């Protein structure tokens, strides 16, 4: 069978007991970056064999991996941080396993968008997860679509593009739309900053480039 194993997005204490047991017991761990995962495994004294599985080789390797699982191998898939498949490799392998009737289990665990959404104070009973916006082609279309949504929506963004993204969201959704920037979740310098889109754009413009990893949460079109 195939396990999808979420790993910490910052604080190593967020790994679950079950994740540790599964990572110890499987025949092989498929990792987005074997160096990153090796450090995590070393920290927890886990010696399971690692194999590279990332966006650049997953198209070519899913069939072979699924065959090995069919032949009896038990494997775990991890990404660098958070839940595999969420803005990370995973979907193609899971789809292939599901097609072949292989049992797939995703362990519950760390992911960045849930704590950002819940801590934002914006309605979280219904929401849309956007992940990363396209950098160029299709960006305006996505922004227009997001601006029209009635529910809270969630974006992943890099620190370098944060101000530009907040300014574009402000143009499309209006400057007074409530929003929140969640930065460095579960880490020492965690910051959850609610404000309007214009207020947040102004704040991060004045502060200079925000450091670390970022989730943007925006209220729906009321
Ligand atoms: N698979 C991951 C998940 O389950 O959330 C997401 C991987 S995606 C490649 C990485 C993006 O997730 C970052 O650019 C950032 O937007 C967000 N992210 C990851 N860790 C974060 C953290 N500690 N605080 C805020 N955002 C984070």
PDB file of C-alpha atoms and ligand atoms in Angstrom:
ATOM      1  CA  UNK A   1       0.000   0.000   0.000  1.00  0.00           C
ATOM      2  CA  UNK A   2       0.927   3.678  -0.249  1.00  0.00           C
ATOM      3  CA  UNK A   3       0.966   6.038   2.733  1.00  0.00           C
ATOM      4  CA  UNK A   4       1.003   9.816   2.337  1.00  0.00           C
ATOM      5  CA  UNK A   5       2.789  11.180   5.369  1.00  0.00           C
ATOM      6  CA  UNK A   6       2.573  14.875   6.320  1.00  0.00           C
ATOM      7  CA  UNK A   7       5.769  16.337   7.830  1.00  0.00           C
ATOM      8  CA  UNK A   8       6.239  19.509   9.945  1.00  0.00           C
ATOM      9  CA  UNK A   9       5.987  22.958   8.283  1.00  0.00           C
ATOM     10  CA  UNK A  10       8.361  24.367  10.905  1.00  0.00           C
ATOM     11  CA  UNK A  11       8.098  23.001  14.410  1.00  0.00           C
ATOM     12  CA  UNK A  12       9.359  19.400  14.522  1.00  0.00           C
ATOM     13  CA  UNK A  13       7.053  18.682  17.483  1.00  0.00           C
ATOM     14  CA  UNK A  14       4.176  18.723  14.985  1.00  0.00           C
ATOM     15  CA  UNK A  15       5.088  15.307  13.568  1.00  0.00           C
ATOM     16  CA  UNK A  16       2.573  12.727  14.758  1.00  0.00           C
ATOM     17  CA  UNK A  17       3.393   9.474  16.566  1.00  0.00           C
ATOM     18  CA  UNK A  18       1.704   7.606  13.738  1.00  0.00           C
ATOM     19  CA  UNK A  19       3.784   9.398  11.096  1.00  0.00           C
ATOM     20  CA  UNK A  20       6.967   8.343  12.934  1.00  0.00           C
ATOM     21  CA  UNK A  21       5.807   4.724  13.163  1.00  0.00           C
ATOM     22  CA  UNK A  22       4.814   4.559   9.488  1.00  0.00           C
ATOM     23  CA  UNK A  23       8.092   6.158   8.353  1.00  0.00           C
ATOM     24  CA  UNK A  24       9.970   3.545  10.427  1.00  0.00           C
ATOM     25  CA  UNK A  25       7.948   0.562   9.187  1.00  0.00           C
ATOM     26  CA  UNK A  26       7.622   1.119   5.412  1.00  0.00           C
ATOM     27  CA  UNK A  27      10.032  -0.520   2.928  1.00  0.00           C
ATOM     28  CA  UNK A  28      10.890   2.775   1.284  1.00  0.00           C
ATOM     29  CA  UNK A  29      10.192   6.520   1.606  1.00  0.00           C
ATOM     30  CA  UNK A  30       9.634   8.513  -1.599  1.00  0.00           C
ATOM     31  CA  UNK A  31      10.896  12.038  -0.878  1.00  0.00           C
ATOM     32  CA  UNK A  32      10.616  15.335  -2.768  1.00  0.00           C
ATOM     33  CA  UNK A  33      14.169  16.237  -1.641  1.00  0.00           C
ATOM     34  CA  UNK A  34      16.091  13.351  -0.078  1.00  0.00           C
ATOM     35  CA  UNK A  35      18.523  15.737   1.713  1.00  0.00           C
ATOM     36  CA  UNK A  36      15.677  17.566   3.490  1.00  0.00           C
ATOM     37  CA  UNK A  37      13.950  14.322   4.463  1.00  0.00           C
ATOM     38  CA  UNK A  38      17.236  12.686   5.556  1.00  0.00           C
ATOM     39  CA  UNK A  39      17.705  15.496   8.117  1.00  0.00           C
ATOM     40  CA  UNK A  40      14.185  14.911   9.445  1.00  0.00           C
ATOM     41  CA  UNK A  41      14.733  11.139   9.651  1.00  0.00           C
ATOM     42  CA  UNK A  42      18.101  11.596  11.370  1.00  0.00           C
ATOM     43  CA  UNK A  43      16.462  13.844  13.967  1.00  0.00           C
ATOM     44  CA  UNK A  44      14.021  11.052  14.824  1.00  0.00           C
ATOM     45  CA  UNK A  45      16.525   8.172  14.478  1.00  0.00           C
ATOM     46  CA  UNK A  46      14.764   6.620  11.458  1.00  0.00           C
ATOM     47  CA  UNK A  47      16.892   4.645   8.986  1.00  0.00           C
ATOM     48  CA  UNK A  48      14.376   3.727   6.265  1.00  0.00           C
ATOM     49  CA  UNK A  49      15.673   3.784   2.688  1.00  0.00           C
ATOM     50  CA  UNK A  50      14.952   7.012   0.747  1.00  0.00           C
ATOM     51  CA  UNK A  51      14.147   7.439  -2.945  1.00  0.00           C
ATOM     52  CA  UNK A  52      13.769  10.645  -4.904  1.00  0.00           C
ATOM     53  CA  UNK A  53      10.248  11.491  -6.121  1.00  0.00           C
ATOM     54  CA  UNK A  54       9.721  15.077  -7.244  1.00  0.00           C
ATOM     55  CA  UNK A  55       7.879  17.202  -9.799  1.00  0.00           C
ATOM     56  CA  UNK A  56      10.563  16.580 -12.463  1.00  0.00           C
ATOM     57  CA  UNK A  57      10.554  12.771 -12.353  1.00  0.00           C
ATOM     58  CA  UNK A  58       7.087  11.881 -11.105  1.00  0.00           C
ATOM     59  CA  UNK A  59       5.482  11.653 -14.576  1.00  0.00           C
ATOM     60  CA  UNK A  60       8.049   9.064 -15.592  1.00  0.00           C
ATOM     61  CA  UNK A  61       8.171   7.084 -12.350  1.00  0.00           C
ATOM     62  CA  UNK A  62       4.568   6.640 -11.155  1.00  0.00           C
ATOM     63  CA  UNK A  63       3.908   3.508 -13.221  1.00  0.00           C
ATOM     64  CA  UNK A  64       7.039   1.731 -11.959  1.00  0.00           C
ATOM     65  CA  UNK A  65       6.341   2.707  -8.356  1.00  0.00           C
ATOM     66  CA  UNK A  66       2.735   1.501  -8.582  1.00  0.00           C
ATOM     67  CA  UNK A  67       4.029  -1.819 -10.011  1.00  0.00           C
ATOM     68  CA  UNK A  68       6.420  -2.254  -7.084  1.00  0.00           C
ATOM     69  CA  UNK A  69       3.574  -1.581  -4.652  1.00  0.00           C
ATOM     70  CA  UNK A  70       1.440  -4.139  -6.536  1.00  0.00           C
ATOM     71  CA  UNK A  71       4.343  -6.575  -6.056  1.00  0.00           C
ATOM     72  CA  UNK A  72       4.154  -6.122  -2.293  1.00  0.00           C
ATOM     73  CA  UNK A  73       6.282  -3.073  -1.385  1.00  0.00           C
ATOM     74  CA  UNK A  74       4.831  -0.740   1.243  1.00  0.00           C
ATOM     75  CA  UNK A  75       5.828   2.849   0.523  1.00  0.00           C
ATOM     76  CA  UNK A  76       5.422   6.283   2.080  1.00  0.00           C
ATOM     77  CA  UNK A  77       5.411   9.538   0.153  1.00  0.00           C
ATOM     78  CA  UNK A  78       6.588  12.753   1.853  1.00  0.00           C
ATOM     79  CA  UNK A  79       7.196  16.275   0.579  1.00  0.00           C
ATOM     80  CA  UNK A  80       9.686  18.795   1.980  1.00  0.00           C
ATOM     81  CA  UNK A  81       7.060  20.105   4.411  1.00  0.00           C
ATOM     82  CA  UNK A  82       3.355  19.714   5.049  1.00  0.00           C
ATOM     83  CA  UNK A  83       0.990  17.331   3.292  1.00  0.00           C
ATOM     84  CA  UNK A  84       2.068  15.731  -0.007  1.00  0.00           C
ATOM     85  CA  UNK A  85      -0.249  16.670  -2.880  1.00  0.00           C
ATOM     86  CA  UNK A  86      -1.082  20.085  -1.418  1.00  0.00           C
ATOM     87  CA  UNK A  87       0.889  22.435  -3.744  1.00  0.00           C
ATOM     88  CA  UNK A  88       3.454  19.618  -3.775  1.00  0.00           C
ATOM     89  CA  UNK A  89       4.013  16.374  -5.749  1.00  0.00           C
ATOM     90  CA  UNK A  90       1.648  13.538  -4.896  1.00  0.00           C
ATOM     91  CA  UNK A  91      -1.448  13.740  -7.069  1.00  0.00           C
ATOM     92  CA  UNK A  92      -0.053  11.777 -10.039  1.00  0.00           C
ATOM     93  CA  UNK A  93       1.102   8.853  -7.894  1.00  0.00           C
ATOM     94  CA  UNK A  94      -2.123   8.751  -5.883  1.00  0.00           C
ATOM     95  CA  UNK A  95      -4.198   8.816  -9.088  1.00  0.00           C
ATOM     96  CA  UNK A  96      -2.198   5.933 -10.541  1.00  0.00           C
ATOM     97  CA  UNK A  97      -2.525   3.886  -7.325  1.00  0.00           C
ATOM     98  CA  UNK A  98      -6.268   4.561  -7.153  1.00  0.00           C
ATOM     99  CA  UNK A  99      -6.604   3.525 -10.828  1.00  0.00           C
ATOM    100  CA  UNK A 100      -4.809   0.252 -10.085  1.00  0.00           C
ATOM    101  CA  UNK A 101      -6.898  -0.450  -6.976  1.00  0.00           C
ATOM    102  CA  UNK A 102      -3.921   0.013  -4.617  1.00  0.00           C
ATOM    103  CA  UNK A 103      -4.835   1.016  -1.078  1.00  0.00           C
ATOM    104  CA  UNK A 104      -3.845   4.636  -0.356  1.00  0.00           C
ATOM    105  CA  UNK A 105      -3.877   6.127   3.130  1.00  0.00           C
ATOM    106  CA  UNK A 106      -3.167   9.809   3.851  1.00  0.00           C
ATOM    107  CA  UNK A 107      -2.272  10.397   7.490  1.00  0.00           C
ATOM    108  CA  UNK A 108      -3.769  13.549   9.046  1.00  0.00           C
ATOM    109  CA  UNK A 109      -1.064  16.059   9.899  1.00  0.00           C
ATOM    110  CA  UNK A 110       0.649  19.393   9.232  1.00  0.00           C
ATOM    111  CA  UNK A 111      -0.348  21.629   6.349  1.00  0.00           C
ATOM    112  CA  UNK A 112       0.059  25.418   6.127  1.00  0.00           C
ATOM    113  CA  UNK A 113      -3.360  26.529   4.911  1.00  0.00           C
ATOM    114  CA  UNK A 114      -5.476  25.134   7.767  1.00  0.00           C
ATOM    115  CA  UNK A 115      -3.809  27.017  10.672  1.00  0.00           C
ATOM    116  CA  UNK A 116      -3.668  30.201   8.518  1.00  0.00           C
ATOM    117  CA  UNK A 117      -7.368  29.978   7.664  1.00  0.00           C
ATOM    118  CA  UNK A 118      -8.502  29.151  11.179  1.00  0.00           C
ATOM    119  CA  UNK A 119      -6.301  31.788  12.914  1.00  0.00           C
ATOM    120  CA  UNK A 120      -7.268  34.527  10.403  1.00  0.00           C
ATOM    121  CA  UNK A 121     -10.605  35.191  12.089  1.00  0.00           C
ATOM    122  CA  UNK A 122     -12.272  35.131   8.660  1.00  0.00           C
ATOM    123  CA  UNK A 123     -15.216  32.771   8.062  1.00  0.00           C
ATOM    124  CA  UNK A 124     -13.853  29.231   7.693  1.00  0.00           C
ATOM    125  CA  UNK A 125     -17.067  27.205   7.421  1.00  0.00           C
ATOM    126  CA  UNK A 126     -16.738  27.315   3.629  1.00  0.00           C
ATOM    127  CA  UNK A 127     -13.541  28.255   1.801  1.00  0.00           C
ATOM    128  CA  UNK A 128     -11.627  27.985  -1.461  1.00  0.00           C
ATOM    129  CA  UNK A 129      -8.003  26.828  -1.577  1.00  0.00           C
ATOM    130  CA  UNK A 130      -6.135  28.433  -4.493  1.00  0.00           C
ATOM    131  CA  UNK A 131      -2.517  27.525  -3.710  1.00  0.00           C
ATOM    132  CA  UNK A 132       0.045  29.474  -5.793  1.00  0.00           C
ATOM    133  CA  UNK A 133      -1.239  31.893  -8.433  1.00  0.00           C
ATOM    134  CA  UNK A 134       0.340  31.559 -11.896  1.00  0.00           C
ATOM    135  CA  UNK A 135       3.124  34.143 -12.234  1.00  0.00           C
ATOM    136  CA  UNK A 136       2.193  35.389 -15.700  1.00  0.00           C
ATOM    137  CA  UNK A 137      -0.237  33.624 -18.052  1.00  0.00           C
ATOM    138  CA  UNK A 138      -3.677  33.233 -16.512  1.00  0.00           C
ATOM    139  CA  UNK A 139      -2.922  35.330 -13.417  1.00  0.00           C
ATOM    140  CA  UNK A 140      -5.467  38.100 -14.198  1.00  0.00           C
ATOM    141  CA  UNK A 141      -8.178  35.519 -14.906  1.00  0.00           C
ATOM    142  CA  UNK A 142      -7.547  33.777 -11.556  1.00  0.00           C
ATOM    143  CA  UNK A 143      -7.557  37.146  -9.726  1.00  0.00           C
ATOM    144  CA  UNK A 144     -10.897  38.079 -11.320  1.00  0.00           C
ATOM    145  CA  UNK A 145     -12.332  34.691 -10.410  1.00  0.00           C
ATOM    146  CA  UNK A 146     -11.088  34.916  -6.797  1.00  0.00           C
ATOM    147  CA  UNK A 147     -12.496  38.449  -6.398  1.00  0.00           C
ATOM    148  CA  UNK A 148     -15.970  37.177  -7.285  1.00  0.00           C
ATOM    149  CA  UNK A 149     -15.996  34.229  -4.848  1.00  0.00           C
ATOM    150  CA  UNK A 150     -18.531  34.488  -2.008  1.00  0.00           C
ATOM    151  CA  UNK A 151     -16.313  32.476   0.374  1.00  0.00           C
ATOM    152  CA  UNK A 152     -12.965  33.043   2.069  1.00  0.00           C
ATOM    153  CA  UNK A 153     -10.055  32.044  -0.155  1.00  0.00           C
ATOM    154  CA  UNK A 154      -6.502  30.982   0.644  1.00  0.00           C
ATOM    155  CA  UNK A 155      -3.303  31.565  -1.356  1.00  0.00           C
ATOM    156  CA  UNK A 156       0.307  30.477  -0.995  1.00  0.00           C
ATOM    157  CA  UNK A 157       2.819  33.201  -1.856  1.00  0.00           C
ATOM    158  CA  UNK A 158       6.565  33.776  -1.754  1.00  0.00           C
ATOM    159  CA  UNK A 159       7.970  36.668   0.341  1.00  0.00           C
ATOM    160  CA  UNK A 160       9.426  38.338  -2.776  1.00  0.00           C
ATOM    161  CA  UNK A 161       5.993  38.606  -4.388  1.00  0.00           C
ATOM    162  CA  UNK A 162       3.913  39.362  -1.292  1.00  0.00           C
ATOM    163  CA  UNK A 163       3.460  43.130  -1.800  1.00  0.00           C
ATOM    164  CA  UNK A 164       2.708  42.795  -5.524  1.00  0.00           C
ATOM    165  CA  UNK A 165       0.177  40.069  -4.797  1.00  0.00           C
ATOM    166  CA  UNK A 166      -1.540  42.107  -2.044  1.00  0.00           C
ATOM    167  CA  UNK A 167      -1.696  45.144  -4.360  1.00  0.00           C
ATOM    168  CA  UNK A 168      -3.233  43.100  -7.171  1.00  0.00           C
ATOM    169  CA  UNK A 169      -5.732  41.506  -4.779  1.00  0.00           C
ATOM    170  CA  UNK A 170      -6.588  44.995  -3.521  1.00  0.00           C
ATOM    171  CA  UNK A 171      -7.198  46.190  -7.117  1.00  0.00           C
ATOM    172  CA  UNK A 172      -9.468  43.249  -7.907  1.00  0.00           C
ATOM    173  CA  UNK A 173     -11.273  42.766  -4.574  1.00  0.00           C
ATOM    174  CA  UNK A 174     -11.269  46.398  -3.396  1.00  0.00           C
ATOM    175  CA  UNK A 175      -8.884  47.986  -0.855  1.00  0.00           C
ATOM    176  CA  UNK A 176     -11.197  47.472   2.127  1.00  0.00           C
ATOM    177  CA  UNK A 177     -11.662  43.697   1.729  1.00  0.00           C
ATOM    178  CA  UNK A 178     -10.677  42.020   5.061  1.00  0.00           C
ATOM    179  CA  UNK A 179      -7.675  39.707   4.762  1.00  0.00           C
ATOM    180  CA  UNK A 180      -4.861  38.180   6.778  1.00  0.00           C
ATOM    181  CA  UNK A 181      -1.183  37.347   6.188  1.00  0.00           C
ATOM    182  CA  UNK A 182       0.080  34.316   8.123  1.00  0.00           C
ATOM    183  CA  UNK A 183       3.882  34.057   8.127  1.00  0.00           C
ATOM    184  CA  UNK A 184       6.272  31.463   9.511  1.00  0.00           C
ATOM    185  CA  UNK A 185       3.518  29.333  11.042  1.00  0.00           C
ATOM    186  CA  UNK A 186       4.654  27.104  13.911  1.00  0.00           C
ATOM    187  CA  UNK A 187       8.117  28.750  13.873  1.00  0.00           C
ATOM    188  CA  UNK A 188       9.793  31.144  16.329  1.00  0.00           C
ATOM    189  CA  UNK A 189       8.847  34.267  14.345  1.00  0.00           C
ATOM    190  CA  UNK A 190       5.255  33.269  13.589  1.00  0.00           C
ATOM    191  CA  UNK A 191       3.110  36.289  12.651  1.00  0.00           C
ATOM    192  CA  UNK A 192      -0.632  36.320  11.934  1.00  0.00           C
ATOM    193  CA  UNK A 193      -1.636  39.779  10.740  1.00  0.00           C
ATOM    194  CA  UNK A 194      -5.279  40.606   9.989  1.00  0.00           C
ATOM    195  CA  UNK A 195      -6.107  43.912   8.206  1.00  0.00           C
ATOM    196  CA  UNK A 196      -7.663  45.131   4.959  1.00  0.00           C
ATOM    197  CA  UNK A 197      -5.904  44.249   1.684  1.00  0.00           C
ATOM    198  CA  UNK A 198      -4.751  47.873   1.269  1.00  0.00           C
ATOM    199  CA  UNK A 199      -3.580  48.013   4.906  1.00  0.00           C
ATOM    200  CA  UNK A 200      -1.546  44.811   4.508  1.00  0.00           C
ATOM    201  CA  UNK A 201      -0.020  45.974   1.193  1.00  0.00           C
ATOM    202  CA  UNK A 202       1.006  49.252   2.826  1.00  0.00           C
ATOM    203  CA  UNK A 203       2.377  47.504   5.942  1.00  0.00           C
ATOM    204  CA  UNK A 204       4.598  45.041   4.035  1.00  0.00           C
ATOM    205  CA  UNK A 205       5.701  47.778   1.597  1.00  0.00           C
ATOM    206  CA  UNK A 206       6.909  49.869   4.532  1.00  0.00           C
ATOM    207  CA  UNK A 207       8.458  46.896   6.379  1.00  0.00           C
ATOM    208  CA  UNK A 208      10.529  45.793   3.346  1.00  0.00           C
ATOM    209  CA  UNK A 209      10.579  42.214   2.048  1.00  0.00           C
ATOM    210  CA  UNK A 210       8.821  39.929   4.505  1.00  0.00           C
ATOM    211  CA  UNK A 211      10.940  36.916   5.434  1.00  0.00           C
ATOM    212  CA  UNK A 212       9.895  33.292   5.519  1.00  0.00           C
ATOM    213  CA  UNK A 213       6.900  31.382   4.259  1.00  0.00           C
ATOM    214  CA  UNK A 214       3.546  33.001   3.705  1.00  0.00           C
ATOM    215  CA  UNK A 215      -0.158  32.214   3.434  1.00  0.00           C
ATOM    216  CA  UNK A 216      -2.636  34.930   2.400  1.00  0.00           C
ATOM    217  CA  UNK A 217      -6.268  34.556   3.488  1.00  0.00           C
ATOM    218  CA  UNK A 218      -8.916  36.854   1.953  1.00  0.00           C
ATOM    219  CA  UNK A 219     -12.583  37.269   2.913  1.00  0.00           C
ATOM    220  CA  UNK A 220     -15.187  36.384   0.313  1.00  0.00           C
ATOM    221  CA  UNK A 221     -17.144  38.940  -1.715  1.00  0.00           C
ATOM    222  CA  UNK A 222     -19.904  39.785   0.762  1.00  0.00           C
TER     223      UNK A 222
HETATM  224  N1  LIG B   1       2.522  20.816   1.134  1.00  0.00           N
HETATM  225  C1  LIG B   1       2.562  22.046   1.882  1.00  0.00           C
HETATM  226  C2  LIG B   1       1.308  22.154   2.748  1.00  0.00           C
HETATM  227  O1  LIG B   1       0.719  21.113   3.041  1.00  0.00           O
HETATM  228  O2  LIG B   1       0.946  23.257   3.167  1.00  0.00           O
HETATM  229  C3  LIG B   1       2.717  23.247   0.974  1.00  0.00           C
HETATM  230  C4  LIG B   1       3.967  23.194   0.130  1.00  0.00           C
HETATM  231  S1  LIG B   1       4.190  24.621  -0.881  1.00  0.00           S
HETATM  232  C5  LIG B   1       5.497  24.090  -1.911  1.00  0.00           C
HETATM  233  C6  LIG B   1       5.051  25.707   0.192  1.00  0.00           C
HETATM  234  C7  LIG B   1       4.215  26.934   0.563  1.00  0.00           C
HETATM  235  O3  LIG B   1       3.394  26.607   1.694  1.00  0.00           O
HETATM  236  C8  LIG B   1       5.054  28.119   1.020  1.00  0.00           C
HETATM  237  O4  LIG B   1       5.511  28.886  -0.075  1.00  0.00           O
HETATM  238  C9  LIG B   1       4.051  28.881   1.859  1.00  0.00           C
HETATM  239  O5  LIG B   1       3.176  29.602   1.037  1.00  0.00           O
HETATM  240  C10 LIG B   1       3.291  27.726   2.544  1.00  0.00           C
HETATM  241  N2  LIG B   1       3.944  27.389   3.822  1.00  0.00           N
HETATM  242  C11 LIG B   1       4.678  26.298   4.110  1.00  0.00           C
HETATM  243  N3  LIG B   1       5.112  26.340   5.390  1.00  0.00           N
HETATM  244  C12 LIG B   1       4.645  27.478   5.922  1.00  0.00           C
HETATM  245  C13 LIG B   1       4.749  28.102   7.203  1.00  0.00           C
HETATM  246  N4  LIG B   1       5.442  27.546   8.198  1.00  0.00           N
HETATM  247  N5  LIG B   1       4.117  29.287   7.402  1.00  0.00           N
HETATM  248  C14 LIG B   1       3.405  29.869   6.411  1.00  0.00           C
HETATM  249  N6  LIG B   1       3.274  29.328   5.185  1.00  0.00           N
HETATM  250  C15 LIG B   1       3.883  28.156   4.935  1.00  0.00           C
END
